[in-house]
Structure formats: structure tokens, C-alpha cells
CSV table of C-alpha atoms and ligand atoms in Angstrom, one decimal:
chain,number,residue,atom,x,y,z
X,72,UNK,CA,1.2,-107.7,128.6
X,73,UNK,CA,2.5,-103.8,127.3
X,74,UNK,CA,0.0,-101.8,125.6
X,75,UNK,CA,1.9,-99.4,123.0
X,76,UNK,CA,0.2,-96.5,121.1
X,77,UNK,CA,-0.9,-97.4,117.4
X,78,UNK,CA,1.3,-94.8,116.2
X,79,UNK,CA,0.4,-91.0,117.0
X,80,UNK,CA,-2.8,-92.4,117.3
X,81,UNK,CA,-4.8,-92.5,121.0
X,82,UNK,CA,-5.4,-96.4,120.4
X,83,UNK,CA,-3.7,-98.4,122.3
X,84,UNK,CA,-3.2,-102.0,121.4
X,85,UNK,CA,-1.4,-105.5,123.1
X,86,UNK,CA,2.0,-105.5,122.4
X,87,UNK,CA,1.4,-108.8,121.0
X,88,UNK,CA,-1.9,-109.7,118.9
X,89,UNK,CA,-3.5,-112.4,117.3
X,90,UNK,CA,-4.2,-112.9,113.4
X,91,UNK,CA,-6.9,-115.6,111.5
X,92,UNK,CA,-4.9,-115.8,108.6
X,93,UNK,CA,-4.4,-119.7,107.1
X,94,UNK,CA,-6.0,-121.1,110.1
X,95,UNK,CA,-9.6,-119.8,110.7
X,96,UNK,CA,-11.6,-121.8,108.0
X,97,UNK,CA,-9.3,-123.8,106.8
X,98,UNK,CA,-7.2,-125.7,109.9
X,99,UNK,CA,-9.5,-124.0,112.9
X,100,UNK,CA,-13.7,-124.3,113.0
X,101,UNK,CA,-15.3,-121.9,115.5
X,102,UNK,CA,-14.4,-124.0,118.4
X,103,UNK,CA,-10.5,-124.2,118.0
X,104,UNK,CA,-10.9,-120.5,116.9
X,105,UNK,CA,-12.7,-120.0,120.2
X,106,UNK,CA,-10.2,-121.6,122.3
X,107,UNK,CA,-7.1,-119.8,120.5
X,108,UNK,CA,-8.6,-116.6,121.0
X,109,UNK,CA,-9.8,-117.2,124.7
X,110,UNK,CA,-6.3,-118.0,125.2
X,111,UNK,CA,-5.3,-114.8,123.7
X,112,UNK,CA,-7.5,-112.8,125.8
X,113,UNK,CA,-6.4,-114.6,128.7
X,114,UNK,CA,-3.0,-113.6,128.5
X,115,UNK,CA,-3.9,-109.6,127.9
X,116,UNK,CA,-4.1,-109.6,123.8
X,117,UNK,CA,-6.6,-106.8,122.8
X,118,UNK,CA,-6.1,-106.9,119.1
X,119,UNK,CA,-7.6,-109.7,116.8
X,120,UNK,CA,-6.3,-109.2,113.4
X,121,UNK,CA,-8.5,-110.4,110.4
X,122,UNK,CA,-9.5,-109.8,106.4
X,123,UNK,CA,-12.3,-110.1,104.3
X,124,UNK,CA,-10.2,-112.6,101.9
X,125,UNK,CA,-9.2,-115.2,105.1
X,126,UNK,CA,-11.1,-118.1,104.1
X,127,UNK,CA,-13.4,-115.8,101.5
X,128,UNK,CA,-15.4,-114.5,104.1
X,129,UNK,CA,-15.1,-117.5,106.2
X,130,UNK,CA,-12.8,-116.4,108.8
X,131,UNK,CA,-14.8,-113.3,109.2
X,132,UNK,CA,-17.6,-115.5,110.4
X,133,UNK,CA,-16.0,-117.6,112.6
X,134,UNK,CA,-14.8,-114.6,114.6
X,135,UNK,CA,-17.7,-113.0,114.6
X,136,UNK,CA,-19.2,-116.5,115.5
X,137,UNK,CA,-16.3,-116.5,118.3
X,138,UNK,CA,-16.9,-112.8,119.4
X,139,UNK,CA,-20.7,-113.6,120.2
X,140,UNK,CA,-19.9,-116.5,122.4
X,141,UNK,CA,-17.4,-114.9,124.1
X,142,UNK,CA,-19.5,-111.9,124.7
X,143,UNK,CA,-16.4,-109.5,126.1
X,144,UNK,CA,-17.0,-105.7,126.5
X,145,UNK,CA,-16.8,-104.3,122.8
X,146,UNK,CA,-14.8,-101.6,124.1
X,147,UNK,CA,-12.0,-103.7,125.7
X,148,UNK,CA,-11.0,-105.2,122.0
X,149,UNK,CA,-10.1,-103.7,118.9
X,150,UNK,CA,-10.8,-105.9,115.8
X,151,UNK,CA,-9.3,-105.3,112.2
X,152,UNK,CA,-10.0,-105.7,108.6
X,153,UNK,CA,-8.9,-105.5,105.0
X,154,UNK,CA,-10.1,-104.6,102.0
X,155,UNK,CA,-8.2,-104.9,98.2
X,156,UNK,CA,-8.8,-108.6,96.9
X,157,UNK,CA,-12.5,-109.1,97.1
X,158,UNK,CA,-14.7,-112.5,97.3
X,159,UNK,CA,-16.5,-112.1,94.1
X,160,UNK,CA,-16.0,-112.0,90.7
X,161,UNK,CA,-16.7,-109.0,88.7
X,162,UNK,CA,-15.0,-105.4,87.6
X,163,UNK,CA,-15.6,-103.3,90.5
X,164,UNK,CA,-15.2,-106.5,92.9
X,165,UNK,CA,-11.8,-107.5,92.7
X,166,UNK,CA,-8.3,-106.2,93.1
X,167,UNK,CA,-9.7,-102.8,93.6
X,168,UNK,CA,-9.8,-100.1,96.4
X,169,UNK,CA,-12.2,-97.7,94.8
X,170,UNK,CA,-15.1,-96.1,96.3
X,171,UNK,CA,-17.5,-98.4,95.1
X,172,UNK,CA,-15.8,-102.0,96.2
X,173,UNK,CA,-14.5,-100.1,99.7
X,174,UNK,CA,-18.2,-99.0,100.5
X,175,UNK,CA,-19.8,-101.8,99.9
X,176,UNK,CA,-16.8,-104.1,101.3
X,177,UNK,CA,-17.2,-102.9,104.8
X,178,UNK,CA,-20.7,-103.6,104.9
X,179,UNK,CA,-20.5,-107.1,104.3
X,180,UNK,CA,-17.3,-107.6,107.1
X,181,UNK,CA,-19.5,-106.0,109.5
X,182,UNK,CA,-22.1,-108.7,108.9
X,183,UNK,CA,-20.2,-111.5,108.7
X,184,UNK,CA,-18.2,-110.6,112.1
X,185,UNK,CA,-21.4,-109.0,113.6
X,186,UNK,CA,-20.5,-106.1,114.6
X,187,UNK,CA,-21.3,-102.8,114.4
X,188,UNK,CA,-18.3,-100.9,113.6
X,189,UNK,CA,-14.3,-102.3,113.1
X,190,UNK,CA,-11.5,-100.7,115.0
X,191,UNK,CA,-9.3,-100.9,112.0
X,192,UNK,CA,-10.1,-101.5,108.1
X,193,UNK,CA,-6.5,-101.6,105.9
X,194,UNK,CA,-6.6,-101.1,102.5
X,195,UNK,CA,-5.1,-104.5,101.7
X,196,UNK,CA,-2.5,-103.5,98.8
X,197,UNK,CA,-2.1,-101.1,97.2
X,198,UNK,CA,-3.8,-100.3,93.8
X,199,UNK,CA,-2.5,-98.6,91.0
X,200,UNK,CA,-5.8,-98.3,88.7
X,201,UNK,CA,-7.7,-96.3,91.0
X,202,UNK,CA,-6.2,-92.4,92.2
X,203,UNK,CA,-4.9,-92.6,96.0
X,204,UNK,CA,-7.2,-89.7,96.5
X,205,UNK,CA,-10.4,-91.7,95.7
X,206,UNK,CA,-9.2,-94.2,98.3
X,207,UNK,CA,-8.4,-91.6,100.9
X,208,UNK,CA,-11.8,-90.1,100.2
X,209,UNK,CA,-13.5,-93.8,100.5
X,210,UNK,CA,-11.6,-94.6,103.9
X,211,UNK,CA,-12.6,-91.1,105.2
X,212,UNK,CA,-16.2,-92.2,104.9
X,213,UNK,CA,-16.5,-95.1,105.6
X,214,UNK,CA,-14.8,-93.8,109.4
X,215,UNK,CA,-17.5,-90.6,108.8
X,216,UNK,CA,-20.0,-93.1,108.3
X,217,UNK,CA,-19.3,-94.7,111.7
X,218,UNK,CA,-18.3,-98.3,110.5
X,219,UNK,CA,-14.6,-98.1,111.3
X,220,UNK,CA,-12.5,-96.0,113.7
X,221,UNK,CA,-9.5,-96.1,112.1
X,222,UNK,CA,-7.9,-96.9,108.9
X,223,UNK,CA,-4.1,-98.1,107.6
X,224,UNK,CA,-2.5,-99.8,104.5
X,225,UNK,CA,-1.0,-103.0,104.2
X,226,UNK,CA,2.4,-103.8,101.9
X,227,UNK,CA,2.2,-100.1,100.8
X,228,UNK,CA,5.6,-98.1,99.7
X,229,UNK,CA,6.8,-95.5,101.8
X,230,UNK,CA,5.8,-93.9,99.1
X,231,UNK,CA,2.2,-94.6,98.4
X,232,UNK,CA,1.7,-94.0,102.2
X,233,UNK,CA,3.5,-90.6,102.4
X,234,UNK,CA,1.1,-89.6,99.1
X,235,UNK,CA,-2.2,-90.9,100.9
X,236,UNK,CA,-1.5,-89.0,104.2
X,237,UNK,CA,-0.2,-86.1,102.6
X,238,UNK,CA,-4.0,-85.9,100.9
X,239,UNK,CA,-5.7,-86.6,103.8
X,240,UNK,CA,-3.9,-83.3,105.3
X,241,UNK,CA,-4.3,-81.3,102.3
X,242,UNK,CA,-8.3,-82.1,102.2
X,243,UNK,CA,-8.6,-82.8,106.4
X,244,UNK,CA,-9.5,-86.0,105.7
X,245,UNK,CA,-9.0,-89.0,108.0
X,246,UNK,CA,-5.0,-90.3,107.9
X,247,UNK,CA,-4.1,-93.4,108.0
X,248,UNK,CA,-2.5,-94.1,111.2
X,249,UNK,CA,-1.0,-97.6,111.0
X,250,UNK,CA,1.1,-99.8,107.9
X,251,UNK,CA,0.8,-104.0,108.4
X,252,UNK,CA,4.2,-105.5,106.6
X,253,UNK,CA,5.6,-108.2,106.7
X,254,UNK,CA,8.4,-108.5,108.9
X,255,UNK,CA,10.7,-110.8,111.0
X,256,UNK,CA,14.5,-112.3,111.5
X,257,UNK,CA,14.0,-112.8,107.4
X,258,UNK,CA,12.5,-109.8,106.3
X,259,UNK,CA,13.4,-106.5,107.4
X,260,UNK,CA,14.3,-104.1,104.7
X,261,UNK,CA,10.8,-102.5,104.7
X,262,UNK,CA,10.4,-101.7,107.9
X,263,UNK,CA,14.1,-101.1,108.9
X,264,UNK,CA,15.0,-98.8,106.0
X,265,UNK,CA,12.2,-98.1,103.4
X,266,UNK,CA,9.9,-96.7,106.1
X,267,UNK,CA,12.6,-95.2,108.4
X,268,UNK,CA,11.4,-91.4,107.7
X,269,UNK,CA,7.7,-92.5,108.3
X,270,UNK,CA,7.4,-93.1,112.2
X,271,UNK,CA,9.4,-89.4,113.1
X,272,UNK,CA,7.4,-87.7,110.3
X,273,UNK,CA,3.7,-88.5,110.0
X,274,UNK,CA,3.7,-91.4,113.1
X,275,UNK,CA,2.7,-94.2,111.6
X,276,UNK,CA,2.5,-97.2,113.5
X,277,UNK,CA,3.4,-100.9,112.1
X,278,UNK,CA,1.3,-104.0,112.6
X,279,UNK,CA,3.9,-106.5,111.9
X,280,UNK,CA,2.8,-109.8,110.1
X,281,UNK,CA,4.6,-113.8,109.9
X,282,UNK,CA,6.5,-112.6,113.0
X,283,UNK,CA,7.8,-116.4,112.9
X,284,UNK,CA,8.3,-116.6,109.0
X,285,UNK,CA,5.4,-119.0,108.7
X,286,UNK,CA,7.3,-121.0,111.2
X,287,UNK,CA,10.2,-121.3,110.0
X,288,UNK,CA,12.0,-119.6,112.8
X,289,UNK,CA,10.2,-122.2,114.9
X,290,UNK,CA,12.8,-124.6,113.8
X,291,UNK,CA,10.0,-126.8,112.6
X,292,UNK,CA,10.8,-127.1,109.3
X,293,UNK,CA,14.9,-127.9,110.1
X,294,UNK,CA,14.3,-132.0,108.9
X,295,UNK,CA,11.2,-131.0,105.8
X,296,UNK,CA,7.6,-130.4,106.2
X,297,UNK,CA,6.3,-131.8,109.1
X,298,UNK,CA,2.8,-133.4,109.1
X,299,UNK,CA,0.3,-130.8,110.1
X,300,UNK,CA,2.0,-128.2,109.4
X,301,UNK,CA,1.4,-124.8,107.2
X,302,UNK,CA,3.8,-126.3,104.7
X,303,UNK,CA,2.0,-129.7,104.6
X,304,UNK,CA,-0.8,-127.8,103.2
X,305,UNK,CA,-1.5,-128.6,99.2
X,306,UNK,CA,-2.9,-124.6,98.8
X,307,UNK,CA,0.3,-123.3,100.7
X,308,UNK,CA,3.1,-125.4,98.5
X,309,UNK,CA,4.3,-122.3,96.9
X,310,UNK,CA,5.9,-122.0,100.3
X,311,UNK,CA,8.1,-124.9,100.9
X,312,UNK,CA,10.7,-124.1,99.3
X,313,UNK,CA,11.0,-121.1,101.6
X,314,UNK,CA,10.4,-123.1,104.8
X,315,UNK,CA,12.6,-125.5,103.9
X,316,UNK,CA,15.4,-123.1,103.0
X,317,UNK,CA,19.0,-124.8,104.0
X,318,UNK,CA,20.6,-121.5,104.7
X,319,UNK,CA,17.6,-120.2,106.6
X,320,UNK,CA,17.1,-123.1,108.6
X,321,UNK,CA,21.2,-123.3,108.9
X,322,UNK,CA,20.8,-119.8,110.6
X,323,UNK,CA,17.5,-121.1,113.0
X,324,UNK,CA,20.0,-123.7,114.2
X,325,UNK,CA,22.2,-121.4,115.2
X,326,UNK,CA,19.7,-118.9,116.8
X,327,UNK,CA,18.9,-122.2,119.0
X,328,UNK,CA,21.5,-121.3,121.8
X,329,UNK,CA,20.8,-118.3,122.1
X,330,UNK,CA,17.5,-118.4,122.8
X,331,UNK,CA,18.5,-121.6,125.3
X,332,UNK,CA,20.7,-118.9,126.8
X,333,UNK,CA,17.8,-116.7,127.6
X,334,UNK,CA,15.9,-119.6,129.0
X,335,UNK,CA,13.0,-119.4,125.8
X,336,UNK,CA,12.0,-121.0,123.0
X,337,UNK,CA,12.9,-120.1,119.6
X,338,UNK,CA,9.1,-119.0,118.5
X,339,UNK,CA,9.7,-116.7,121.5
X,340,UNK,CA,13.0,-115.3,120.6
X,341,UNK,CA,11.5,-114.8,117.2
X,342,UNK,CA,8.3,-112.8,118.3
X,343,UNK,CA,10.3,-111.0,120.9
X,344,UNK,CA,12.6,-109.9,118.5
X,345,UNK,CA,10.3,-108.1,116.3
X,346,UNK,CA,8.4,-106.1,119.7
X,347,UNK,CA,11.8,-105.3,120.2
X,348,UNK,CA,11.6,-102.6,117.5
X,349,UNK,CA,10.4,-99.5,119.0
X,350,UNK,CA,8.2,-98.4,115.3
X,351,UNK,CA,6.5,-101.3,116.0
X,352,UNK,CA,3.0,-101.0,117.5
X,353,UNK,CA,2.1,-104.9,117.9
X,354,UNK,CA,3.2,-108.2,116.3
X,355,UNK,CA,0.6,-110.0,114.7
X,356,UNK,CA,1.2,-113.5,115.7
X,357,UNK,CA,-1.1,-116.7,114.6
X,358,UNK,CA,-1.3,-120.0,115.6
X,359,UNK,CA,-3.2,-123.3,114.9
X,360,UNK,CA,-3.9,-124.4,118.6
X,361,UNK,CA,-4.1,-123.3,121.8
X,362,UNK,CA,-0.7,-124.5,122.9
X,363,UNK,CA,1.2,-122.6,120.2
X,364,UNK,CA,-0.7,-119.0,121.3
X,365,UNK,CA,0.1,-120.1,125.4
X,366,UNK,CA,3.8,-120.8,124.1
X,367,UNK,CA,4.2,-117.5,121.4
X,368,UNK,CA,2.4,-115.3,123.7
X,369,UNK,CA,5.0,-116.5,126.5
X,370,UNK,CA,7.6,-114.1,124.2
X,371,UNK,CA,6.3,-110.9,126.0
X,372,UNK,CA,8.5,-112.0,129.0
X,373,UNK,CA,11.7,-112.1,126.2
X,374,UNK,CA,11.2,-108.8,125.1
X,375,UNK,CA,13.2,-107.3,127.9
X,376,UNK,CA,15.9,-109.7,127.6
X,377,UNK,CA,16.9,-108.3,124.5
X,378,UNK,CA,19.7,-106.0,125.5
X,379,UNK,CA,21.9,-104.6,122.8
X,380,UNK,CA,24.2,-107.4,123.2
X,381,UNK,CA,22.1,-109.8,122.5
X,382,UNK,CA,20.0,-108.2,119.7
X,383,UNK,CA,24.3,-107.9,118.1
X,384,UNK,CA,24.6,-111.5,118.3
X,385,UNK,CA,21.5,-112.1,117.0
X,386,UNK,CA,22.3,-109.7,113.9
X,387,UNK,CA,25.5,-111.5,113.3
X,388,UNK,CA,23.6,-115.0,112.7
X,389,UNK,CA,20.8,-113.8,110.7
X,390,UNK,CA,22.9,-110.7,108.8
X,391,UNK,CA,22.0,-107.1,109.8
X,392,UNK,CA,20.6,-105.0,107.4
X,393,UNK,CA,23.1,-102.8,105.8
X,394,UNK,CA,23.5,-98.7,107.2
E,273,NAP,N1,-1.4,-107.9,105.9
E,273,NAP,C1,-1.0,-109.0,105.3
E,273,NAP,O1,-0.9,-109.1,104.1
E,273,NAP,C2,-0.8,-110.3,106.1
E,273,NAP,C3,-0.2,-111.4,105.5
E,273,NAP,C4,0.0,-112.5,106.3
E,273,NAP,C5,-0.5,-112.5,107.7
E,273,NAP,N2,-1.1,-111.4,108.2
E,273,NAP,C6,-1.6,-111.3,109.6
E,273,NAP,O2,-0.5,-111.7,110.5
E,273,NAP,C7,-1.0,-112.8,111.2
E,273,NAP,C8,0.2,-113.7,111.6
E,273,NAP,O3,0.8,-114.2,110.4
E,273,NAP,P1,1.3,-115.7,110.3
E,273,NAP,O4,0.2,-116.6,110.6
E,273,NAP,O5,2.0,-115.8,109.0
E,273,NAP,O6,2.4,-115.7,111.5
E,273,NAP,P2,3.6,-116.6,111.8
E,273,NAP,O7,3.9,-116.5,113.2
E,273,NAP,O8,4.7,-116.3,110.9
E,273,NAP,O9,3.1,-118.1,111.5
E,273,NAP,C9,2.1,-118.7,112.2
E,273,NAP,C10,2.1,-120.2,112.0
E,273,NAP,O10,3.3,-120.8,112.5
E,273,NAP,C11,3.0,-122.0,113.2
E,273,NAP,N3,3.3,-121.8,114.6
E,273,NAP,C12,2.9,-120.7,115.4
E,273,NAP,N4,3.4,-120.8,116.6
E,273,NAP,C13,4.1,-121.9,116.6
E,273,NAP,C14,4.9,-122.5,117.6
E,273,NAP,N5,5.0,-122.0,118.8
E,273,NAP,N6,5.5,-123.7,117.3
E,273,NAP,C15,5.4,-124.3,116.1
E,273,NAP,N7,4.7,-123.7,115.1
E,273,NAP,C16,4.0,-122.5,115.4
E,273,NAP,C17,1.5,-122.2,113.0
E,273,NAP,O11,1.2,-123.0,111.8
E,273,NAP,P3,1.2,-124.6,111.7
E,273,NAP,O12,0.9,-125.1,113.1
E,273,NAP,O13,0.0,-124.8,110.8
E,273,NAP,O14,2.5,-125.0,111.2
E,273,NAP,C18,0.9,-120.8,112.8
E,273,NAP,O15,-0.3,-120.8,112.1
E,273,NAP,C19,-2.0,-113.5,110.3
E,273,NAP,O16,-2.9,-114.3,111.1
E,273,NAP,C20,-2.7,-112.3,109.8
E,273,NAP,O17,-3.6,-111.8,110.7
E,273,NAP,C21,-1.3,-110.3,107.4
């Protein structure tokens, strides 16, 4: 496993990383947790990805839960968080990033994953009823206050980002170092063209998210749902129709030979492709079992057989971004 820099900043995380979203809580108790993130750790991942919505607190815990047993070094893994959605009801409790929620938010993360400080808190989305500055202001203490090292966004604009770290200069204030977006063979515009200006000009690093689509670029989905999967679940129906997309799953069949070619599977090709970036800091990947980490983590050994040739070929199938 690579270690890349979080942006300009001195952290340095696993090239590829593991995320609790959908699965810890809802598919994966503490044990399956435990054995997905044992088998993370076993193959080098430093970076456990998580939010205080997963599961409404839930996921927290189980990490936490997971993080106890496993008892590892606290400085040899960096753990995340995000804050924007809340788990309770009320004015100043949901769909917010003011002072108030982000304060209070970051106390209740570190109880649930037991911990004394996160490596990483993202402001979740962004929020357009409360002044960037009052969120900068809120992230810089909470870091001042010692219960997070860093702190990022998540689905911002380039816009919204530039204006937060421009603040932070203006006021020496913490920056935010690191952007999580979406982004895979299905969803690049962000990252490829929205945020181009960002890396050069304030170095922001990306932690990408649904480096496999949801698994769709698995090539699970090419017949329907299958049973046990993400899109078999009743709360994730929305997403069917995505997953079960004929042109998308027209252009998985065609990624097939190529990553036979390269002697991987697809999931690999997938998660390889998206380290292949140079912006991007780590790929977020997740999993419902140990077998599918072993097999996605596996894609660290693609990532150098992605020469320009076949990164071309791989542009033709899926359609490259336009200049
Ligand atoms: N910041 C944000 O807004 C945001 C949003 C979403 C995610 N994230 C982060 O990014 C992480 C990764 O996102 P994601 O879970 O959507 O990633 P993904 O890689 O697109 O999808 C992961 C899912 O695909 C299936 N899968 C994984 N490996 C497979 C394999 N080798 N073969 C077949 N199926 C496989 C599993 O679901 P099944 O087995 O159930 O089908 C797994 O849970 C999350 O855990 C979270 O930490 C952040």
C-alpha cells in the first residue's frame, strides 16, 4: 500500500481507505465491522472513513466498538467524521453547520467512537442559511479545542471552498485541507473540471467516495438486483434505477476485457482507476464482507497498470469528459 499526502497537508493517508457508509448498522454488526476493518488494516489501509448520520449514530459506535477491540496504536490510523445532517430533531439540530450544531456535534462523535480527538471532521454539505465565516470560525475551534486535527468539506462548489479558505487566510484561521466528492468511471465532472484550479492553488486534497458507483461497476447489477445486494435494500430503492441502468451496465460489459487484459477484476479496475488521478489523496472504498475489502483492496496492484493507453481505452468506453 502508497501513502499519498492529504493535499498540502503533512497527513499522510492509504492510498486506498475504507468507509461505514450503508453497511455499519444496517448490513454489518460489530463483528462483520471488525473483520472488514481487520482486513483493511491488514492490507496497509490507515484511513477509516465515517459520519455522524451512518446509521444515526450507529455506525459511529460500532467503530468505536471495533477500534477498542482492535486496540491499534492511535497514532498509526487516522479516523474521520461529518457533520451537516444531524440525528435529532429541532432548529439548531438539523441541516445546519453553525456554531452551535458543529460544537456540540463533535462532542457526541467522540463519544460514540470513543475517542479523544478525530483526524478529520468534514462539514457534510454545504449550508446556505448560515455565513461560511461562522462555519470556518466553528471548524477552527473545534481543531483549537483539540477534538479534531484537521477539517474538509464534502459535495462543496469550487466555489464555496475557495470562499471558506480564502476566510480562513484572511482571519489565520484553520483551512480546510481536503474536499470528499463523489467520484468514479460515472461521475467525474466535479473533480475533473469544476475543481481543476483548486489542487495547484490552495492544495486541496480529495477523498473520493462510491469509487465502484454503488457497485455498479462491479458488474453486479448487469442481469437486476441481486439478492443481498445494496440495491435489494427497501431504504436504498431510489437507487435501482441507477444500478440497473442499460447503458451503464452496457458500458461495464465492455470494461470487462479490459480489466481481463490486465489480469483483475472489474471492482479493481474500477477503484484503480480513480487512485489513478494524481488530485486524489485516497479512494474511499466500502464493502459488506471481508471478501469484497481482500478483493477491492487487491486494486492497489492495478494502479500502475494504468498506462496512458489504457486509461484512453478506458475513456473511450465510458466517454471522457469534455476539454
Ligand atoms: N461524503 C459523502 O457524502 C459520502 C457519500 C457516500 C459514501 N461516502 C463514503 O465513501 C465510502 C464508500 O462509498 P460506497 O460504499 O458507496 O462505495 P462503493 O465502492 O461505490 O460501493 C460499495 C458497495 O459495493 C458493493 N461491493 C463492494 N465491493 C464489491 C465487490 N468486490 N464485489 C461486489 N460488490 C462489491 C458492496 O455492497 P453490497 O455487497 O451490499 O452490494 C459495498 O458496500 C462510504 O463508506 C463512505 O465512507 C461518503
Amino acid at each position: 500500500m502508497n501513502y499519498r499526502r492529504l493535499g498540502r497537508s503533512g497527513l499522510k493517508v492509504s492510498e486506498l481507505s475504507l468507509g461505514s457508509w450503508v453497511t455499519y448498522g444496517n448490513q454489518l454488526d460489530a463483528g462483520g465491522a471488525r473483520e472488514c476493518m481487520a482486513a483493511a488494516w491488514d492490507r496497509g489501509v490507515n484511513f477509516f472513513d465515517n459520519a455522524e448520520v451512518y446509521a444515526a449514530g450507529k455506525s459511529e459506535e460500532i467503530m468505536g466498538e471495533v477500534l477498542k477491540k482492535l486496540a491499534w496504536p492511535r497514532l498509526k490510523y487516522v479516523v474521520s467524521t461529518k457533520f451537516y445532517w444531524g440525528i435529532t430533531d429541532g432548529p439548531n439540530e438539523k441541516n445546519t453547520l453553525n456554531r452551535k450544531f458543529l460544537l456540540n456535534a463533535i462532542d457526541g462523535s467522540l463519544k460514540r467512537l470513543q475517542l479523544d480527538y478525530v483526524d478529520l471532521v468534514y462539514c457534510h454539505r454545504p449550508d446556505p442559511n448560515t455565513p461560511i465565516e461562522e462555519t470556518v470560525w466553528a471548524m477552527h475551534d473545534m481543531i483549537e479545542r483539540g477534538k479534531a486535527l484537521y477539517w474538509g468539506t464534502s459535495e462543496w462548489s469550487a466555489a464555496e471552498i475557495m470562499a471558506a479558505w480564502q476566510l480562513a487566510e484572511r482571519h489565520h484561521l484553520r483551512k480546510p485541507v481536503v474536499e470528499q466528492p463523489e467520484y468514479n468511471l460515472f461521475h467525474r465532472e466535479k473533480v475533473e473540471k469544476e475543481f481543476a484550479r483548486l489542487y495547484e492553488d490552495i492544495g486541496i486534497g480529495l477523498t473520493t467516495w462510491s469509487p465502484l458507483a454503488s457497485g455498479l461497476l462491479t458488474g453486479k447489477y448487469r442481469n437486476g438486483v441481486p439478492a443481498g445486494s445494496r440495491g435489494a435494500l427497501p431504504r436504498l430503492k431510489f437507487m435501482v434505477a441507477e444500478l440497473t441502468d442499460k447503458a451503464k451496465n452496457d458500458a461495464v460489459a465492455k470494461l470487462a476485457p479490459v480489466a481481463s487484459e490486465l489480469g483483475c477484476t472489474l471492482a479493481q479496475l474500477a477503484i484503480a482507476w480513480c487512485a489513478s488521478n494524481p488530485n486524489v489523496s485516497t479512494v474511499i472504498t466500502g464493502a459488506s464482507r471481508a471478501s469484497q475489502v481482500e478483493e477491492n483492496l487487491a486494486a492497489a496492484d492495478v494502479i500502475p497498470k494504468l498506462t496512458r493507453e489504457v486509461l484512453a481505452r478506458i475513456d473511450a468506453i465510458v466517454g471522457a469528459q469534455p476539454a
